[in-house]
Coordinates of C-alpha atoms (C1' of nucleotides) in Angstrom, one line a residue:
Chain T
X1 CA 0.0 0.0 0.0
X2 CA 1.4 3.2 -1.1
X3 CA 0.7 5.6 1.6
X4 CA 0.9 8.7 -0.3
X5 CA -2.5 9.5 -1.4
X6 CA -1.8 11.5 -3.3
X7 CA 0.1 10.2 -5.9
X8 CA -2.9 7.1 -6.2
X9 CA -5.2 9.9 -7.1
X10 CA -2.6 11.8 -9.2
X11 CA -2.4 8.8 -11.3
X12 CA -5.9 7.6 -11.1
X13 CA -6.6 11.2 -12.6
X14 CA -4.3 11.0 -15.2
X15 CA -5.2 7.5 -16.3
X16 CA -8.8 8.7 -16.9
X17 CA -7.7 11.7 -19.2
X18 CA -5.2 8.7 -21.3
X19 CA -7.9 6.7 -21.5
X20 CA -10.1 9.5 -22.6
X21 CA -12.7 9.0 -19.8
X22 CA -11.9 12.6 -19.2
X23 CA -12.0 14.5 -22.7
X24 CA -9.7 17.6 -23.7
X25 CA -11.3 20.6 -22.7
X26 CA -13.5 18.5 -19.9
X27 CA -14.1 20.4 -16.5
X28 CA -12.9 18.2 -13.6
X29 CA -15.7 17.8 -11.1
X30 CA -14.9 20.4 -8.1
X31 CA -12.5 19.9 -5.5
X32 CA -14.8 19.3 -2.5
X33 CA -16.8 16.9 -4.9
X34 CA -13.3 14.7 -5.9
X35 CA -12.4 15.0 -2.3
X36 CA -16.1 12.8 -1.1
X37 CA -15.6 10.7 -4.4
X38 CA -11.6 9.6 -4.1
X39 CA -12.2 9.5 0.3
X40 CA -9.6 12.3 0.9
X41 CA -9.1 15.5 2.0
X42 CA -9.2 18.7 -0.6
X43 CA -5.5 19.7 0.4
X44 CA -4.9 15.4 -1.0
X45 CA -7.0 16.5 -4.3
X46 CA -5.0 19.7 -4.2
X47 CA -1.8 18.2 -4.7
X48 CA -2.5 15.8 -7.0
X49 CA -4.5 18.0 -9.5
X50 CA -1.0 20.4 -9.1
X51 CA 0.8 17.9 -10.1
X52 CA -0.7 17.1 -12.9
X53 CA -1.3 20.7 -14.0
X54 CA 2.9 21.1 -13.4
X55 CA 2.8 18.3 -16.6
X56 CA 0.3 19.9 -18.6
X57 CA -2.1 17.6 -18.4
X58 CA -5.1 19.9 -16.6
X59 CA -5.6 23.8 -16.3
X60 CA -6.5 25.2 -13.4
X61 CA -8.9 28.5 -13.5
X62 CA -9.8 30.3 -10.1
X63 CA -13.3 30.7 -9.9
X64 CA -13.9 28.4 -13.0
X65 CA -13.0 25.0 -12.9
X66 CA -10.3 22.7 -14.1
X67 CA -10.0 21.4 -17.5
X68 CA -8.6 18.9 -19.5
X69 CA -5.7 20.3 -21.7
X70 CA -5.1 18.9 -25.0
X71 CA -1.7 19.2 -25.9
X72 CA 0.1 19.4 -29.8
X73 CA 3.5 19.0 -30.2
X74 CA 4.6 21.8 -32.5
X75 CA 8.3 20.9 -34.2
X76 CA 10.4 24.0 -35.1
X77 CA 13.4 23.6 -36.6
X78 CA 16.4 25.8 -36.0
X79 CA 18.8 26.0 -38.9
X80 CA 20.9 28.4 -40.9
X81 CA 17.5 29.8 -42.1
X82 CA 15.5 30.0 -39.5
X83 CA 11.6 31.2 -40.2
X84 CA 8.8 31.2 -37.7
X85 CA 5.6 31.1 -40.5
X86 CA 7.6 29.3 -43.4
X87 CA 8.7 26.7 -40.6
X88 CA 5.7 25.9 -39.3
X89 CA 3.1 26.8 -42.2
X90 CA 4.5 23.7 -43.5
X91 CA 3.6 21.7 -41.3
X92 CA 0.1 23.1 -41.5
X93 CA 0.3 25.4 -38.6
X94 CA -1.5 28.5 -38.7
X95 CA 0.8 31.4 -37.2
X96 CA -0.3 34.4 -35.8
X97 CA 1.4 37.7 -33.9
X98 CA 0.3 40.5 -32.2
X99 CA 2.7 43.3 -31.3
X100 CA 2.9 44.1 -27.6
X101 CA 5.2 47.2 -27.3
X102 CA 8.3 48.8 -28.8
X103 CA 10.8 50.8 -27.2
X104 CA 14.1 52.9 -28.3
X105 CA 16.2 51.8 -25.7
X106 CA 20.3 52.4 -25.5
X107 CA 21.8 49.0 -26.2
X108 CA 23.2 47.3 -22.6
X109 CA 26.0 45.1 -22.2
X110 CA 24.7 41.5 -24.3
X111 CA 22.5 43.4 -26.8
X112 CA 25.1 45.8 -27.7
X113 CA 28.3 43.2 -27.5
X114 CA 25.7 40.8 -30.4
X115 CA 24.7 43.6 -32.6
X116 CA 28.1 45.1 -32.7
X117 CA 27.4 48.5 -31.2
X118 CA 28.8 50.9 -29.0
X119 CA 27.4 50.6 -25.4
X120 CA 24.9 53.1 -25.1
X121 CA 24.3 53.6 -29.0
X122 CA 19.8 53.3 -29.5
X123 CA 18.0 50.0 -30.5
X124 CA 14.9 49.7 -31.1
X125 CA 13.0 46.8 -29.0
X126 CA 10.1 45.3 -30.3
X127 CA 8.0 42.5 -28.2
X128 CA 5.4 40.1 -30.1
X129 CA 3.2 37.6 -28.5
X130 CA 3.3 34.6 -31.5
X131 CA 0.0 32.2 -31.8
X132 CA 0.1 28.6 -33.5
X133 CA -3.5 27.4 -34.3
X134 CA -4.7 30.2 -32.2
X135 CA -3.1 29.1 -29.2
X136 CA -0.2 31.1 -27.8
X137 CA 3.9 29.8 -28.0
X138 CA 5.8 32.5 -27.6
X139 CA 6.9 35.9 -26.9
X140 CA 10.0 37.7 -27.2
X141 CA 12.2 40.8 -28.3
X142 CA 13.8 41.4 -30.7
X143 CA 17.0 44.3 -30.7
X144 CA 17.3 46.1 -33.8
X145 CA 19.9 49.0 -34.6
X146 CA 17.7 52.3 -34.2
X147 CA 20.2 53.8 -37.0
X148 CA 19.6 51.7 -39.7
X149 CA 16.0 50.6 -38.9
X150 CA 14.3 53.5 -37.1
X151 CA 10.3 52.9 -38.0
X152 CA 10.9 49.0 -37.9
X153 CA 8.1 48.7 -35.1
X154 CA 5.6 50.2 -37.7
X155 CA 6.8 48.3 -40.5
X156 CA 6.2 45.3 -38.8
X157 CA 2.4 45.8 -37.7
X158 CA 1.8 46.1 -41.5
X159 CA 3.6 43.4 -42.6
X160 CA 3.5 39.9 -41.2
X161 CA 6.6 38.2 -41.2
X162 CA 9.7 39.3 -40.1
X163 CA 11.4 38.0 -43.5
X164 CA 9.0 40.7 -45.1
X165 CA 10.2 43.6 -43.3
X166 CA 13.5 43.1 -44.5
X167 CA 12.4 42.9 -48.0
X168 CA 11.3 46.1 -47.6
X169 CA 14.8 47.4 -46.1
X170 CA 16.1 45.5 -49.3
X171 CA 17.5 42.6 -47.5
X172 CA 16.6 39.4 -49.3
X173 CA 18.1 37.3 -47.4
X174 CA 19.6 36.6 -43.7
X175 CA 20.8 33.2 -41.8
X176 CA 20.6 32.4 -38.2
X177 CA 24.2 32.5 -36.1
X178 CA 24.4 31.4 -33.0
X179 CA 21.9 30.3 -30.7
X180 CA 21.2 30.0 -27.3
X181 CA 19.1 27.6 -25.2
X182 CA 18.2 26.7 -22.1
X183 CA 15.1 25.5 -19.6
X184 CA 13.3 27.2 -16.9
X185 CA 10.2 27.3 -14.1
X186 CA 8.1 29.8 -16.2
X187 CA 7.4 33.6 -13.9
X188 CA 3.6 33.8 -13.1
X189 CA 3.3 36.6 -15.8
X190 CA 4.9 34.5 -18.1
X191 CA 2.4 31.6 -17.7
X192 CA -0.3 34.3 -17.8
X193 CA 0.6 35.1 -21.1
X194 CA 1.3 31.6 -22.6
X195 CA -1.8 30.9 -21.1
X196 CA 0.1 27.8 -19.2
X197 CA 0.0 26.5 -15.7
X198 CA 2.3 28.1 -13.7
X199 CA 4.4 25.5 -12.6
X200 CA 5.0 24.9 -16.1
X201 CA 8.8 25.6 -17.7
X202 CA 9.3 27.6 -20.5
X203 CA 12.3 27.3 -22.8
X204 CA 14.3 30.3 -23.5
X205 CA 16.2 30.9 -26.8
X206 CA 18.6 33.8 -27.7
X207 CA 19.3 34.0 -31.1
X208 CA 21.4 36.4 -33.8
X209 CA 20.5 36.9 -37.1
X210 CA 23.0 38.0 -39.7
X211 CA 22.9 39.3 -43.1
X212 CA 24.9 36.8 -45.8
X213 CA 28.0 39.3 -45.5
X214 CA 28.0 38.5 -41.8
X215 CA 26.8 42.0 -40.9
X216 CA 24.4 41.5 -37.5
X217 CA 20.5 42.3 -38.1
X218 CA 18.6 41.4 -35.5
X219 CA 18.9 40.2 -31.7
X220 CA 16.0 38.1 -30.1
X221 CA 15.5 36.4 -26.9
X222 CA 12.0 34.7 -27.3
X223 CA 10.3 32.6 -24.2
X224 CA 8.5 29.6 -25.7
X225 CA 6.1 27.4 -24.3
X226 CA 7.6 23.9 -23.2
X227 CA 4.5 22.4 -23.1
X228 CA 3.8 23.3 -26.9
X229 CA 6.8 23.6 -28.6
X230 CA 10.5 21.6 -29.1
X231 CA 13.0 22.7 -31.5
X232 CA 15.0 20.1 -33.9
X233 CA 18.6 21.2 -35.1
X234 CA 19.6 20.0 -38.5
X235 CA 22.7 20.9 -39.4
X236 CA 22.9 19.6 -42.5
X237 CA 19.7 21.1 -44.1
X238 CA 20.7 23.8 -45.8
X239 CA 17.1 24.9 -45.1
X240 CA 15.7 24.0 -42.2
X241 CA 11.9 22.9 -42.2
Chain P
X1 CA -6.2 39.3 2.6
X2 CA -4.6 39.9 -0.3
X3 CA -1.1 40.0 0.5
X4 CA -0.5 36.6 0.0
X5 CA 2.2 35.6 2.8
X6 CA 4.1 33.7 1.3
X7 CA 5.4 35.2 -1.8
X8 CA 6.6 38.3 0.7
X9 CA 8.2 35.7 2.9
X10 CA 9.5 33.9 -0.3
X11 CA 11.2 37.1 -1.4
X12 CA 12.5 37.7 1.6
X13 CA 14.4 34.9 1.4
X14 CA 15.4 35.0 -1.8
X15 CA 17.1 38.3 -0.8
X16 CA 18.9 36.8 2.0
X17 CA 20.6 34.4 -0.7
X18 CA 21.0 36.9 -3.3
X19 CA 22.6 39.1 -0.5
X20 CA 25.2 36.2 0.6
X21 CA 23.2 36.7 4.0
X22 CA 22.8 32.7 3.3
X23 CA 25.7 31.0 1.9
X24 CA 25.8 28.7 -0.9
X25 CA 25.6 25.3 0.8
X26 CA 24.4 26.9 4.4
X27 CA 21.7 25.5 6.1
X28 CA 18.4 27.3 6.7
X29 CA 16.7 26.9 9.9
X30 CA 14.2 24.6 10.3
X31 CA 10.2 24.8 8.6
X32 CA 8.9 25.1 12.5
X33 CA 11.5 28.2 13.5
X34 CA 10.7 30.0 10.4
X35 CA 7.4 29.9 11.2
X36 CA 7.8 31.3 14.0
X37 CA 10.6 33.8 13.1
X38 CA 8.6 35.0 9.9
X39 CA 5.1 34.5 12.2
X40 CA 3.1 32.4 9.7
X41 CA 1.9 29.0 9.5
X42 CA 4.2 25.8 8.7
X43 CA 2.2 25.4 5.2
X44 CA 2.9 29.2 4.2
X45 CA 7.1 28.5 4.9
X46 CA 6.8 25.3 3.0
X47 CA 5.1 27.5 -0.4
X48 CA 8.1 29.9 -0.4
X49 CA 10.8 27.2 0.0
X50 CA 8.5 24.4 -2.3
X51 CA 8.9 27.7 -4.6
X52 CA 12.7 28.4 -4.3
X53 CA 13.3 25.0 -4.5
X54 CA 11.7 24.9 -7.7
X55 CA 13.7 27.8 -8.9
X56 CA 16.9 25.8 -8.1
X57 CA 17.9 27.8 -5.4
X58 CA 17.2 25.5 -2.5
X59 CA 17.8 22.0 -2.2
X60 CA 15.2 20.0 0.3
X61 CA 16.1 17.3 2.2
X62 CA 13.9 15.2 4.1
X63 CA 15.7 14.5 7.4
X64 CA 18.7 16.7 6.9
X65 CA 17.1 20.2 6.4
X66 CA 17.0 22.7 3.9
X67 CA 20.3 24.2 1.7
X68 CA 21.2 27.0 -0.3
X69 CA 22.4 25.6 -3.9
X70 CA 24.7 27.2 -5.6
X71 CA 23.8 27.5 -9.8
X72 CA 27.0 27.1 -12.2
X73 CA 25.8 27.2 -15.4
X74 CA 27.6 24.8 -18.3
X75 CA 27.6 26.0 -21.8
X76 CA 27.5 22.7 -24.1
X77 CA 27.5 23.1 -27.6
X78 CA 25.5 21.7 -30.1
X79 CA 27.1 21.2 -33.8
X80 CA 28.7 19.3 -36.9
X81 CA 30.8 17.8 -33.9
X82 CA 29.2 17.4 -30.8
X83 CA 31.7 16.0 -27.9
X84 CA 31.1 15.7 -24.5
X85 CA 34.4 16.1 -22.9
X86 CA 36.5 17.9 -25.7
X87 CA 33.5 21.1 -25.6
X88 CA 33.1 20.8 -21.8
X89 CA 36.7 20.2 -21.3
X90 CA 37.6 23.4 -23.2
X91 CA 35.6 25.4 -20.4
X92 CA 37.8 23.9 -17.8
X93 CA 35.2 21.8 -16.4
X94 CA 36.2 18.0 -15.3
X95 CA 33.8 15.7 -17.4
X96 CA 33.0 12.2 -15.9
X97 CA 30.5 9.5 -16.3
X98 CA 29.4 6.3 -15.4
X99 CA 27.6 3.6 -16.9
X100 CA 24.1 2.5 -15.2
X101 CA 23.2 -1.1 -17.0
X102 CA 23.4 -1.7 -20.7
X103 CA 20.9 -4.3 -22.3
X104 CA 20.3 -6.1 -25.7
X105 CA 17.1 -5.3 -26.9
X106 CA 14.9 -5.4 -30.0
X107 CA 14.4 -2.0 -31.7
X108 CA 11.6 -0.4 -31.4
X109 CA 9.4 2.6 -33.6
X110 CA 11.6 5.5 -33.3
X111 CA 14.8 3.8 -32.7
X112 CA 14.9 1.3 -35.4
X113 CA 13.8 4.2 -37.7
X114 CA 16.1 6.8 -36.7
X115 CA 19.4 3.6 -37.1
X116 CA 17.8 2.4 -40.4
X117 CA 16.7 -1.2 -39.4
X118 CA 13.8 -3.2 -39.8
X119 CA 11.6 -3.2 -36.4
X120 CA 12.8 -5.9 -33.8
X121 CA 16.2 -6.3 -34.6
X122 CA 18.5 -6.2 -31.9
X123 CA 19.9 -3.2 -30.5
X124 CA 22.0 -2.2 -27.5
X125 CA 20.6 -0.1 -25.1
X126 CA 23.9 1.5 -22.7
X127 CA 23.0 3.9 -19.9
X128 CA 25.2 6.6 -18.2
X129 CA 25.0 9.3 -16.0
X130 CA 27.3 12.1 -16.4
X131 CA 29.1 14.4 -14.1
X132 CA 30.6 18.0 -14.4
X133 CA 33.5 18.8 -11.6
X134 CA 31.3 16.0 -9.7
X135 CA 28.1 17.4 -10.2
X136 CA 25.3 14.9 -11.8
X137 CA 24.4 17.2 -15.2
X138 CA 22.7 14.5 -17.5
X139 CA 21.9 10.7 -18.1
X140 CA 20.4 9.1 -21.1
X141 CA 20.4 6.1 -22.8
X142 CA 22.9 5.4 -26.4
X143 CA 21.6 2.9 -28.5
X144 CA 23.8 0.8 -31.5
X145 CA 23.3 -1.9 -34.1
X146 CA 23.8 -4.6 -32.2
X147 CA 25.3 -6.6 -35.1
X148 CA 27.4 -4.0 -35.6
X149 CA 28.7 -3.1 -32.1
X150 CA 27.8 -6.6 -30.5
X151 CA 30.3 -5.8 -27.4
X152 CA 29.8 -1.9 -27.2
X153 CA 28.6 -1.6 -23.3
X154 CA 32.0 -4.2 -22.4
X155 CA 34.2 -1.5 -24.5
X156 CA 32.7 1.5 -23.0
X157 CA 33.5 0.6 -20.1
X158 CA 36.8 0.4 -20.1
X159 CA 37.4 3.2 -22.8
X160 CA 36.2 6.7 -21.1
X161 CA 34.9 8.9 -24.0
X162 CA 32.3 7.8 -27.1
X163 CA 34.6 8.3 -29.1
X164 CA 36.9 6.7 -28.3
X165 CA 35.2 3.6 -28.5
X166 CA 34.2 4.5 -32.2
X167 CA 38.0 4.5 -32.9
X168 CA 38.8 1.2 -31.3
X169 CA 36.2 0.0 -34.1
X170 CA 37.8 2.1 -36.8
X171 CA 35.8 4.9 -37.0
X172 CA 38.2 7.4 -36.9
X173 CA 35.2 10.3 -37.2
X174 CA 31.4 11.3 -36.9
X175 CA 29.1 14.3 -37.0
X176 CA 26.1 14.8 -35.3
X177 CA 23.1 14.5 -37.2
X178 CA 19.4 15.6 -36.0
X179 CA 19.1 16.7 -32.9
X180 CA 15.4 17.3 -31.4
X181 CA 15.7 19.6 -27.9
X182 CA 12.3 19.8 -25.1
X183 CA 11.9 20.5 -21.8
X184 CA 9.3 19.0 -19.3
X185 CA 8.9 19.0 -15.5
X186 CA 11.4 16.0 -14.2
X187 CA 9.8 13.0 -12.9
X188 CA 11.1 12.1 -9.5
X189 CA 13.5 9.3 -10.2
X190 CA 15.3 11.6 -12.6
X191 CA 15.3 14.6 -9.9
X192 CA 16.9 12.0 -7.7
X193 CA 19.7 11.2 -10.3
X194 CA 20.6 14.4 -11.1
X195 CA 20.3 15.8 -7.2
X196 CA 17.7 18.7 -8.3
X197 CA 14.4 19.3 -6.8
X198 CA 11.3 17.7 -8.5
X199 CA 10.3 20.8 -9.4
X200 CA 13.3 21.7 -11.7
X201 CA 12.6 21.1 -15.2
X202 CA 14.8 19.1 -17.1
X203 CA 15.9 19.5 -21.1
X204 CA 15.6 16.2 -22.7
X205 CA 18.1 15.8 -26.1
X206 CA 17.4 13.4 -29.1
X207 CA 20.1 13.1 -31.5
X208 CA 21.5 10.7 -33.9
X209 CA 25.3 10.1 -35.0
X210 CA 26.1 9.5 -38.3
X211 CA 29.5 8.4 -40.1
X212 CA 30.9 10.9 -42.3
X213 CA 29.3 9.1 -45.5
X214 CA 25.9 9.1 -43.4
X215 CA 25.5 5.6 -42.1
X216 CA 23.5 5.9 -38.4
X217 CA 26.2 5.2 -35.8
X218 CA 24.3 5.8 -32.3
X219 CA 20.5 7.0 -31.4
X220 CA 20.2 8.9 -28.2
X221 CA 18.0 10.0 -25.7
X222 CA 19.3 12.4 -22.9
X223 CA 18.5 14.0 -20.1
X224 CA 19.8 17.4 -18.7
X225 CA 19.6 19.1 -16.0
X226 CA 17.9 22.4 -16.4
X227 CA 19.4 24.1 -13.9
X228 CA 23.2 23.4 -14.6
X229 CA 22.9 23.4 -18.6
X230 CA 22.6 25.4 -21.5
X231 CA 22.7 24.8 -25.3
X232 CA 24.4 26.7 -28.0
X233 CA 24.0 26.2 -31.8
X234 CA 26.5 27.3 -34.0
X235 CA 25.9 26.3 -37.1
X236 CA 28.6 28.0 -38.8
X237 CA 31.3 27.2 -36.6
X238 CA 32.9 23.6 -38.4
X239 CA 33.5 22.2 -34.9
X240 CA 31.7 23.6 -31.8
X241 CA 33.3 24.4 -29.0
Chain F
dC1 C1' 23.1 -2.2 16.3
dC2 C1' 19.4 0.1 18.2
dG3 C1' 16.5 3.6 19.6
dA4 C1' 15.7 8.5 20.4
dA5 C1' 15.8 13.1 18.6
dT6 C1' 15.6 16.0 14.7
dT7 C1' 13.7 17.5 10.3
dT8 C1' 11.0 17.3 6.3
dG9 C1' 6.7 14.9 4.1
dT10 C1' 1.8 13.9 4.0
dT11 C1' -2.8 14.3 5.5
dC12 C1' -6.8 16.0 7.7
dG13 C1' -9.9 19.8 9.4
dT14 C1' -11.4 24.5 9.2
dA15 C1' -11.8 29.3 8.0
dT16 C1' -11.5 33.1 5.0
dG17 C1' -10.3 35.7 0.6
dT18 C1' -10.8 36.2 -4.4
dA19 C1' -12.3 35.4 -9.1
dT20 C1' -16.0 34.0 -12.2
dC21 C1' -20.5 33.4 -13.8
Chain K
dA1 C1' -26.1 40.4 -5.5
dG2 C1' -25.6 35.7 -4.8
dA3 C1' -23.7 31.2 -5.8
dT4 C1' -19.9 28.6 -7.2
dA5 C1' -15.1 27.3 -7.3
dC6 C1' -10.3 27.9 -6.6
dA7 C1' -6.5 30.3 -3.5
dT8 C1' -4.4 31.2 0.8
dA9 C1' -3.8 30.4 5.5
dC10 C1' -3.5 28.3 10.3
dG11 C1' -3.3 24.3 13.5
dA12 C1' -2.5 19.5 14.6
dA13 C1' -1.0 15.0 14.1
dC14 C1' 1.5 11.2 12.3
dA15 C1' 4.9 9.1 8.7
dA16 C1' 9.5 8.8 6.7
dA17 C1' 14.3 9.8 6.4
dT18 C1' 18.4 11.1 8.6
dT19 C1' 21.6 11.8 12.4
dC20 C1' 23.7 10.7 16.6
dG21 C1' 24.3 9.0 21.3

DNA sequence: CCGAATTTGTTCGTATGTATC
DNA sequence: AGATACATACGAACAAATTCG
């Protein structure tokens, strides 16, 4: 006999959402009502349903309920060209992205040292909040040289894609240099806005882009959704996706 | 009430390790005399510290106490050429591993896909774990042809690094193929083998090994630890690190 | 080697605050 | 405004792991 209740429920829960007993998008019964029906008390209930929320597997809504989450897989490969709606259109994934603020900022320490400019010197900062399939992935900035792209914040609300923008600074073409990776607990505000469970991680990627000539165009650190998202690496592809 | 207790009481803490007013590797006093020092309920002591803990600042120990954990963060890059202890090595950090069981198994879906053999031929399966200066960073499982490499796990063994076990069957050289990068929330037993909290996400790694004329040498699955590692992609560079 | 003391882990009960409908 | 449901908090007791005499 396993003593920690807990975990029997936990896994009783989760074994009912595999099998499908519980459907995606299904509201849980309440926690006083699981408490009764599995014999325990709600703080029990509590901690199972958290644990299984950490994983992905419920949501949790104050003053709502708790649901079933369905969760996709979305592949995005990271490669010398590396293109958020070519990427993933392919695979038949519907991307979206709303703007959430721009700033002209002087360039600190990181985001001066990647785009090779003086300390100091302005960059532009523009966030976006990216949707796959309506659901959100990602958000992130991205650091551009306030000199050479000084209305890039308006450019982008009219045109989608980031690859479009350039065109219309005359760059046809760009490839991704180095990038960064690495795995973290997910701030509450961060979960609020990949509409995630807090106890989620989120992976964080820091990336350069550079123009053929090696010139620097664009620094980014995006926060993507760990539940949603993994990246492949394929270092061969000459174009990735 | 809305000040919710024990966030203040988690930053408060969080402050006192940020500060150096707690050490790395000091012990904190016990759940019962912060209670009482920080007047508030067991339950509300255990949030902050279940929180910290989570962030990979604390390390909890049931029947010792509760630690301040120091964070060193590893760079390990991803490329062409992807070597454990030459990239890590480079950074001055003492690579070491061990093997955990190896077994002879029939391959399976992904695996006899990703190593180009028909379903249910036999592979080896070889398990390590992996330390950095004597800290647990990853484990994961390596599996070969079994025809090919019939004696692999015996060789490995005696021979520290992968690759040098690839030249003692002739295979002077290798490049890393696909590699496929996620994170999820760690599952207890691999918390326990890497000595992080449950809470602390870990990275897992899927990659494939091929010979320089692109015959599939080695399918992996590995686990990192979140907290002590971080990827970098350089796809120009002709050997990472 | 054993048992007691210490410390964290789990569970129950209860009360109150806050968000949603 | 009221009902419903999750969030936070306190107190108490026992279980499990570790340490130490």
């Amino acid at each position: 006999m396993t003593r920690e209740r807990w975990r029997e429920i936990r896994a009783l829960i989760e074994r009912d959402i595999m099998d499908g007993v519980l459907e995606p998008g299904a509201r849980l019964p309440t926690e006083p009502e699981l408490a009764t029906q599995y014999e325990a008390g709600r703080h029990t209930i509590r901690r199972a349903i958290a644990e299984l929320a950490k994983e992905g597997h419920l949501s949790v809504e104050q003053g709502r309920g708790t649901f079933v989450q369905p969760r996709p897989m979305i592949d995005y490969p990271i490669g010398r060209r590396t293109r958020l709606r070519r990427n993933l259109g392919a695979q038949g994934i519907d991307v979206t992205s709303e703007p959430f603020g721009a700033d002209r900022i002087p360039a600190e320490g990181r985001v001066a040292r990647m785009l090779n400019l003086s300390e100091g010197s302005p960059v532009i900062a523009s966030r976006r909040l990216s949707h796959a399939d309506g659901v959100p992935v990602s958000f992130g900035t991205l650091y551009h040289d306030a000199e050479r792209f000084p209305d890039i914040a308006e450019r982008r609300i009219g045109l989608g894609s980031v690859s479009a923008v350039y065109r219309s600074y005359g760059i046809e073409d760009y490839l991704r240099g180095q990038t960064q990776i690495h795995a973290r607990p997910a701030r509450s505000e961060e979960a609020r806005r990949l509409r995630q469970h807090p106890d989620m991680p989120v992976l964080v990627v820091r990336a350069l882009d550079r123009e053929l000539d090696g010139t620097p165009l664009a620094y980014g650190q995006v926060i993507w959704s760990a539940a949603r998202v993994r990246f492949s690496i394929n270092i061969d592809d000459e174009d990735a996706g």
